[in-house]
């Protein structure tokens, strides 16, 4: 079995550099445009930071493949093959970035033979660094992470994100799902505007579960390794194994809470990352 520890070190260095670029870009005027819907935002900085990450990684690992949020939006095929593949979200929480709302992250995941091997997520506003390598634990600024062991949903804090679709039918299902989570009753539901950072809160045990329809493989890849290495579950919204390209996920500290969330959810169809 190949040792990918050198890739983790490289990913950490690049995430820190990319994070610095995001930190200085947030203070400057932003050129904002939209992608799939008017609420799916992108800025010049998203493109520049993705270019910085991919060009640095490509120089180091010329044979590796890349899936990046902005390259995919520009038409590069989003396809996970057996080759070593980096899966990158240069600025997760672009809407937060536009508003200087302090929940913005750089996310770098890495897969080999379609298996997620490592993940690095850097919180650009507070400098928190989440890292994990398969079989070697998950860490936040070097301190080992452990998910919440809570099994009772009435004591759970649940996280979700809204997704880019805002048509009435989608919003009805979204709000219906949230109503079910609130009326369980749970302790509460939170939306912070960054899927990757929300997923890191599951890894750190600050919240018990996360669910979302409409996120992408670059929102899940790094975080899935971090949560699993912290002892948690990252699965499909049907309760089956995670399908990285399916644009839906449930994550939780315990299987009991994951199963509870799965049973409540009515699906929202966002299509697949590998079919667009
Ligand atoms: C988005 C954010 C948002 C979530 C979307 C993601 P982006 O990522 O994480 O909170 O609702 O599904 O795609 O576009 O800011 O990188």
Short mmCIF file of C-alpha atoms and ligand atoms in Angstrom, two decimals:
data_model
loop_
_atom_site.label_atom_id
_atom_site.label_comp_id
_atom_site.label_asym_id
_atom_site.label_seq_id
_atom_site.Cartn_x
_atom_site.Cartn_y
_atom_site.Cartn_z
CA UNK A 1 0.00 0.00 0.00
CA UNK A 2 1.42 3.37 -1.01
CA UNK A 3 2.21 5.90 1.70
CA UNK A 4 0.49 9.20 0.85
CA UNK A 5 1.85 11.13 3.86
CA UNK A 6 3.96 13.35 1.55
CA UNK A 7 0.72 14.39 -0.18
CA UNK A 8 -0.77 15.43 3.15
CA UNK A 9 2.24 17.62 3.93
CA UNK A 10 2.07 19.21 0.49
CA UNK A 11 -1.71 19.76 0.76
CA UNK A 12 -1.27 21.48 4.13
CA UNK A 13 1.36 23.87 2.75
CA UNK A 14 -0.80 24.72 -0.26
CA UNK A 15 -3.97 25.17 1.83
CA UNK A 16 -2.11 27.64 4.07
CA UNK A 17 -0.84 29.59 1.05
CA UNK A 18 -4.28 29.56 -0.56
CA UNK A 19 -5.80 30.65 2.76
CA UNK A 20 -3.47 33.66 2.87
CA UNK A 21 -4.54 34.58 -0.66
CA UNK A 22 -8.21 34.38 0.41
CA UNK A 23 -7.49 36.49 3.51
CA UNK A 24 -6.01 39.29 1.42
CA UNK A 25 -8.69 39.00 -1.28
CA UNK A 26 -11.49 39.39 1.28
CA UNK A 27 -10.27 42.93 2.04
CA UNK A 28 -10.36 43.96 -1.62
CA UNK A 29 -13.21 44.85 -3.92
CA UNK A 30 -14.76 41.68 -5.37
CA UNK A 31 -15.92 40.97 -8.90
CA UNK A 32 -18.96 38.79 -8.30
CA UNK A 33 -20.88 36.80 -10.89
CA UNK A 34 -23.20 33.79 -10.78
CA UNK A 35 -23.03 30.24 -12.15
CA UNK A 36 -25.88 27.66 -12.14
CA UNK A 37 -28.41 29.96 -10.41
CA UNK A 38 -28.40 33.64 -9.32
CA UNK A 39 -27.46 32.51 -5.79
CA UNK A 40 -24.55 30.29 -6.91
CA UNK A 41 -21.81 32.91 -6.68
CA UNK A 42 -18.26 33.04 -8.01
CA UNK A 43 -15.59 35.72 -7.78
CA UNK A 44 -12.25 36.43 -9.45
CA UNK A 45 -10.63 35.17 -6.24
CA UNK A 46 -12.25 31.70 -6.61
CA UNK A 47 -10.56 31.35 -10.02
CA UNK A 48 -7.21 32.73 -8.88
CA UNK A 49 -7.02 30.56 -5.76
CA UNK A 50 -8.02 27.42 -7.69
CA UNK A 51 -5.32 28.20 -10.27
CA UNK A 52 -2.76 28.67 -7.47
CA UNK A 53 -3.67 25.33 -5.86
CA UNK A 54 -3.82 23.29 -9.08
CA UNK A 55 -0.66 24.75 -10.66
CA UNK A 56 1.35 24.16 -7.46
CA UNK A 57 0.09 20.59 -7.12
CA UNK A 58 0.61 19.86 -10.82
CA UNK A 59 4.22 20.98 -10.62
CA UNK A 60 4.76 18.58 -7.71
CA UNK A 61 2.65 15.69 -9.08
CA UNK A 62 2.50 15.98 -12.91
CA UNK A 63 0.74 12.62 -13.38
CA UNK A 64 -2.10 13.34 -10.96
CA UNK A 65 -5.60 14.37 -12.00
CA UNK A 66 -7.63 17.33 -10.71
CA UNK A 67 -11.28 18.08 -10.03
CA UNK A 68 -11.79 21.72 -9.11
CA UNK A 69 -14.98 23.68 -8.49
CA UNK A 70 -14.19 26.46 -10.94
CA UNK A 71 -12.59 24.26 -13.63
CA UNK A 72 -15.74 22.09 -13.52
CA UNK A 73 -17.95 25.18 -13.80
CA UNK A 74 -15.83 26.18 -16.83
CA UNK A 75 -16.63 22.85 -18.51
CA UNK A 76 -13.79 20.51 -17.48
CA UNK A 77 -15.34 17.05 -17.06
CA UNK A 78 -15.86 16.14 -13.43
CA UNK A 79 -14.89 12.49 -13.45
CA UNK A 80 -13.37 10.40 -10.67
CA UNK A 81 -11.07 7.72 -12.11
CA UNK A 82 -8.65 5.28 -10.45
CA UNK A 83 -5.69 7.68 -10.91
CA UNK A 84 -4.59 9.77 -7.93
CA UNK A 85 -7.00 12.73 -8.02
CA UNK A 86 -7.08 16.01 -6.09
CA UNK A 87 -10.58 17.37 -5.39
CA UNK A 88 -10.51 21.09 -4.68
CA UNK A 89 -12.82 23.82 -3.46
CA UNK A 90 -10.69 26.99 -3.54
CA UNK A 91 -13.20 29.11 -1.60
CA UNK A 92 -15.99 27.23 0.12
CA UNK A 93 -18.56 29.72 1.33
CA UNK A 94 -18.23 32.08 -1.62
CA UNK A 95 -21.39 33.95 -0.61
CA UNK A 96 -19.88 34.42 2.89
CA UNK A 97 -16.63 35.57 1.25
CA UNK A 98 -18.54 38.16 -0.80
CA UNK A 99 -20.11 39.53 2.39
CA UNK A 100 -16.98 39.10 4.55
CA UNK A 101 -19.09 36.79 6.74
CA UNK A 102 -16.38 34.90 8.63
CA UNK A 103 -17.10 31.31 7.52
CA UNK A 104 -14.89 30.63 4.51
CA UNK A 105 -12.58 27.70 3.85
CA UNK A 106 -10.11 26.20 1.42
CA UNK A 107 -10.79 22.48 0.95
CA UNK A 108 -8.36 19.97 -0.59
CA UNK A 109 -9.23 16.28 -0.80
CA UNK A 110 -7.29 13.46 -2.43
CA UNK A 111 -8.55 10.12 -3.77
CA UNK A 112 -6.78 7.07 -5.19
CA UNK A 113 -8.67 4.25 -6.94
CA UNK A 114 -11.82 6.24 -6.12
CA UNK A 115 -11.10 5.91 -2.38
CA UNK A 116 -10.74 9.12 -0.36
CA UNK A 117 -7.27 9.10 1.19
CA UNK A 118 -6.77 12.50 2.80
CA UNK A 119 -8.37 15.83 3.48
CA UNK A 120 -7.23 19.31 4.45
CA UNK A 121 -9.63 22.16 5.25
CA UNK A 122 -8.37 25.59 6.25
CA UNK A 123 -10.73 28.10 7.88
CA UNK A 124 -9.50 31.34 6.30
CA UNK A 125 -10.88 33.71 8.95
CA UNK A 126 -9.72 32.08 12.17
CA UNK A 127 -6.77 30.08 10.86
CA UNK A 128 -8.09 26.70 12.04
CA UNK A 129 -6.56 23.82 10.11
CA UNK A 130 -8.35 20.46 9.86
CA UNK A 131 -6.35 17.51 8.53
CA UNK A 132 -6.81 13.78 8.15
CA UNK A 133 -5.26 10.82 6.42
CA UNK A 134 -7.08 7.50 6.09
CA UNK A 135 -6.07 5.22 8.97
CA UNK A 136 -4.11 7.93 10.78
CA UNK A 137 -6.74 10.01 12.60
CA UNK A 138 -8.15 13.50 12.16
CA UNK A 139 -6.74 16.64 13.73
CA UNK A 140 -7.60 20.28 14.29
CA UNK A 141 -4.44 22.39 14.63
CA UNK A 142 -2.64 19.18 15.58
CA UNK A 143 -5.15 18.14 18.29
CA UNK A 144 -6.94 14.85 17.67
CA UNK A 145 -10.62 15.13 16.70
CA UNK A 146 -13.44 12.99 18.03
CA UNK A 147 -17.07 13.10 16.90
CA UNK A 148 -19.97 13.40 19.34
CA UNK A 149 -21.09 10.02 20.71
CA UNK A 150 -24.65 11.22 21.27
CA UNK A 151 -27.28 8.69 20.12
CA UNK A 152 -30.40 10.52 21.28
CA UNK A 153 -31.68 12.84 18.55
CA UNK A 154 -33.56 14.96 21.09
CA UNK A 155 -30.14 16.06 22.36
CA UNK A 156 -28.69 16.67 18.89
CA UNK A 157 -27.64 19.86 17.15
CA UNK A 158 -28.19 19.46 13.40
CA UNK A 159 -26.44 21.37 10.62
CA UNK A 160 -27.50 21.82 7.02
CA UNK A 161 -26.99 24.16 4.06
CA UNK A 162 -29.57 25.61 1.71
CA UNK A 163 -28.16 24.77 -1.74
CA UNK A 164 -28.43 26.94 -4.84
CA UNK A 165 -32.01 26.16 -5.99
CA UNK A 166 -34.64 28.55 -4.70
CA UNK A 167 -37.72 27.62 -6.76
CA UNK A 168 -40.92 27.20 -4.69
CA UNK A 169 -41.07 23.38 -5.00
CA UNK A 170 -37.45 22.97 -3.84
CA UNK A 171 -37.94 25.42 -0.98
CA UNK A 172 -41.06 23.55 0.18
CA UNK A 173 -39.09 20.32 0.44
CA UNK A 174 -36.10 22.08 2.03
CA UNK A 175 -38.32 23.72 4.66
CA UNK A 176 -40.28 20.49 5.20
CA UNK A 177 -37.03 18.65 5.92
CA UNK A 178 -35.94 21.35 8.31
CA UNK A 179 -39.33 21.30 10.05
CA UNK A 180 -38.92 17.56 10.66
CA UNK A 181 -35.46 18.12 12.14
CA UNK A 182 -36.73 20.89 14.41
CA UNK A 183 -39.84 19.08 15.55
CA UNK A 184 -38.05 15.81 16.42
CA UNK A 185 -37.44 17.80 18.67
CA UNK A 186 -33.70 18.38 18.38
CA UNK A 187 -31.76 21.05 20.25
CA UNK A 188 -31.67 23.09 17.04
CA UNK A 189 -30.70 23.46 13.40
CA UNK A 190 -27.89 25.73 12.16
CA UNK A 191 -26.88 27.02 8.71
CA UNK A 192 -23.42 28.64 8.53
CA UNK A 193 -22.96 29.06 4.76
CA UNK A 194 -20.01 26.72 4.27
CA UNK A 195 -20.60 22.98 3.84
CA UNK A 196 -16.96 22.10 4.48
CA UNK A 197 -16.79 24.00 7.78
CA UNK A 198 -20.17 22.63 8.86
CA UNK A 199 -18.84 19.12 8.17
CA UNK A 200 -15.72 19.94 10.22
CA UNK A 201 -18.05 20.74 13.14
CA UNK A 202 -19.36 17.17 12.91
CA UNK A 203 -15.77 15.92 13.06
CA UNK A 204 -15.01 18.03 16.12
CA UNK A 205 -18.17 16.93 17.96
CA UNK A 206 -19.63 20.46 18.04
CA UNK A 207 -22.76 19.18 16.28
CA UNK A 208 -24.28 15.72 15.89
CA UNK A 209 -25.43 15.58 12.26
CA UNK A 210 -25.30 17.26 8.88
CA UNK A 211 -27.47 16.72 5.84
CA UNK A 212 -27.66 18.44 2.49
CA UNK A 213 -28.95 18.12 -1.04
CA UNK A 214 -27.13 20.22 -3.65
CA UNK A 215 -23.53 20.25 -2.48
CA UNK A 216 -20.71 19.00 -4.72
CA UNK A 217 -17.91 16.44 -4.56
CA UNK A 218 -15.42 19.22 -3.68
CA UNK A 219 -17.57 20.14 -0.66
CA UNK A 220 -17.53 16.55 0.64
CA UNK A 221 -14.17 14.98 -0.35
CA UNK A 222 -11.78 16.39 2.27
CA UNK A 223 -14.44 16.58 4.98
CA UNK A 224 -15.47 12.93 4.54
CA UNK A 225 -11.95 11.74 5.43
CA UNK A 226 -11.81 14.13 8.40
CA UNK A 227 -15.18 12.95 9.80
CA UNK A 228 -14.49 9.25 9.27
CA UNK A 229 -11.07 9.55 10.90
CA UNK A 230 -12.74 11.31 13.83
CA UNK A 231 -14.97 8.23 14.21
CA UNK A 232 -18.06 9.46 12.38
CA UNK A 233 -20.29 8.36 9.51
CA UNK A 234 -20.59 9.92 6.06
CA UNK A 235 -23.31 8.22 4.03
CA UNK A 236 -25.86 8.71 1.28
CA UNK A 237 -29.21 10.32 2.12
CA UNK A 238 -30.84 6.92 1.41
CA UNK A 239 -28.72 5.32 4.16
CA UNK A 240 -26.40 3.51 1.71
CA UNK A 241 -22.71 4.18 1.08
CA UNK A 242 -21.65 7.71 0.14
CA UNK A 243 -21.65 8.41 -3.59
CA UNK A 244 -19.23 11.33 -3.95
CA UNK A 245 -20.83 12.50 -7.21
CA UNK A 246 -24.45 12.32 -6.05
CA UNK A 247 -24.70 15.87 -4.65
CA UNK A 248 -26.24 14.69 -1.37
CA UNK A 249 -24.94 13.58 1.99
CA UNK A 250 -25.73 12.71 5.58
CA UNK A 251 -22.92 12.86 8.16
CA UNK A 252 -23.19 12.12 11.86
CA UNK A 253 -21.22 11.17 14.92
CA UNK A 254 -23.24 7.99 15.52
CA UNK A 255 -25.03 5.58 13.20
CA UNK A 256 -28.23 5.99 15.27
CA UNK A 257 -28.43 9.72 14.57
CA UNK A 258 -27.43 9.23 10.92
CA UNK A 259 -30.25 6.67 10.51
CA UNK A 260 -32.74 9.00 12.17
CA UNK A 261 -31.86 11.86 9.80
CA UNK A 262 -32.03 9.54 6.76
CA UNK A 263 -35.57 8.45 7.72
CA UNK A 264 -36.82 12.05 7.93
CA UNK A 265 -35.54 13.34 4.61
CA UNK A 266 -37.55 13.96 1.48
CA UNK A 267 -35.14 14.07 -1.48
CA UNK A 268 -34.29 17.09 -3.65
CA UNK A 269 -32.90 16.17 -7.05
CA UNK A 270 -29.79 18.19 -7.98
CA UNK A 271 -28.49 15.73 -10.59
CA UNK A 272 -24.91 14.44 -10.45
CA UNK A 273 -21.51 16.11 -10.61
CA UNK A 274 -20.29 13.53 -13.16
CA UNK A 275 -23.22 14.09 -15.53
CA UNK A 276 -22.95 17.84 -16.00
C1 LIG B 1 -21.31 26.11 -1.37
C2 LIG B 1 -21.40 26.38 0.12
C3 LIG B 1 -22.86 26.46 0.52
C4 LIG B 1 -23.62 25.18 0.14
C5 LIG B 1 -23.43 24.85 -1.33
C6 LIG B 1 -21.95 24.77 -1.65
P1 LIG B 1 -19.28 27.34 -2.57
O1 LIG B 1 -19.98 26.08 -1.80
O2 LIG B 1 -20.74 25.41 0.86
O3 LIG B 1 -22.98 26.66 1.89
O4 LIG B 1 -24.98 25.35 0.40
O5 LIG B 1 -24.07 23.65 -1.63
O6 LIG B 1 -21.77 24.42 -3.01
O7 LIG B 1 -20.04 27.55 -3.83
O8 LIG B 1 -19.37 28.49 -1.66
O9 LIG B 1 -17.91 26.83 -2.81
#
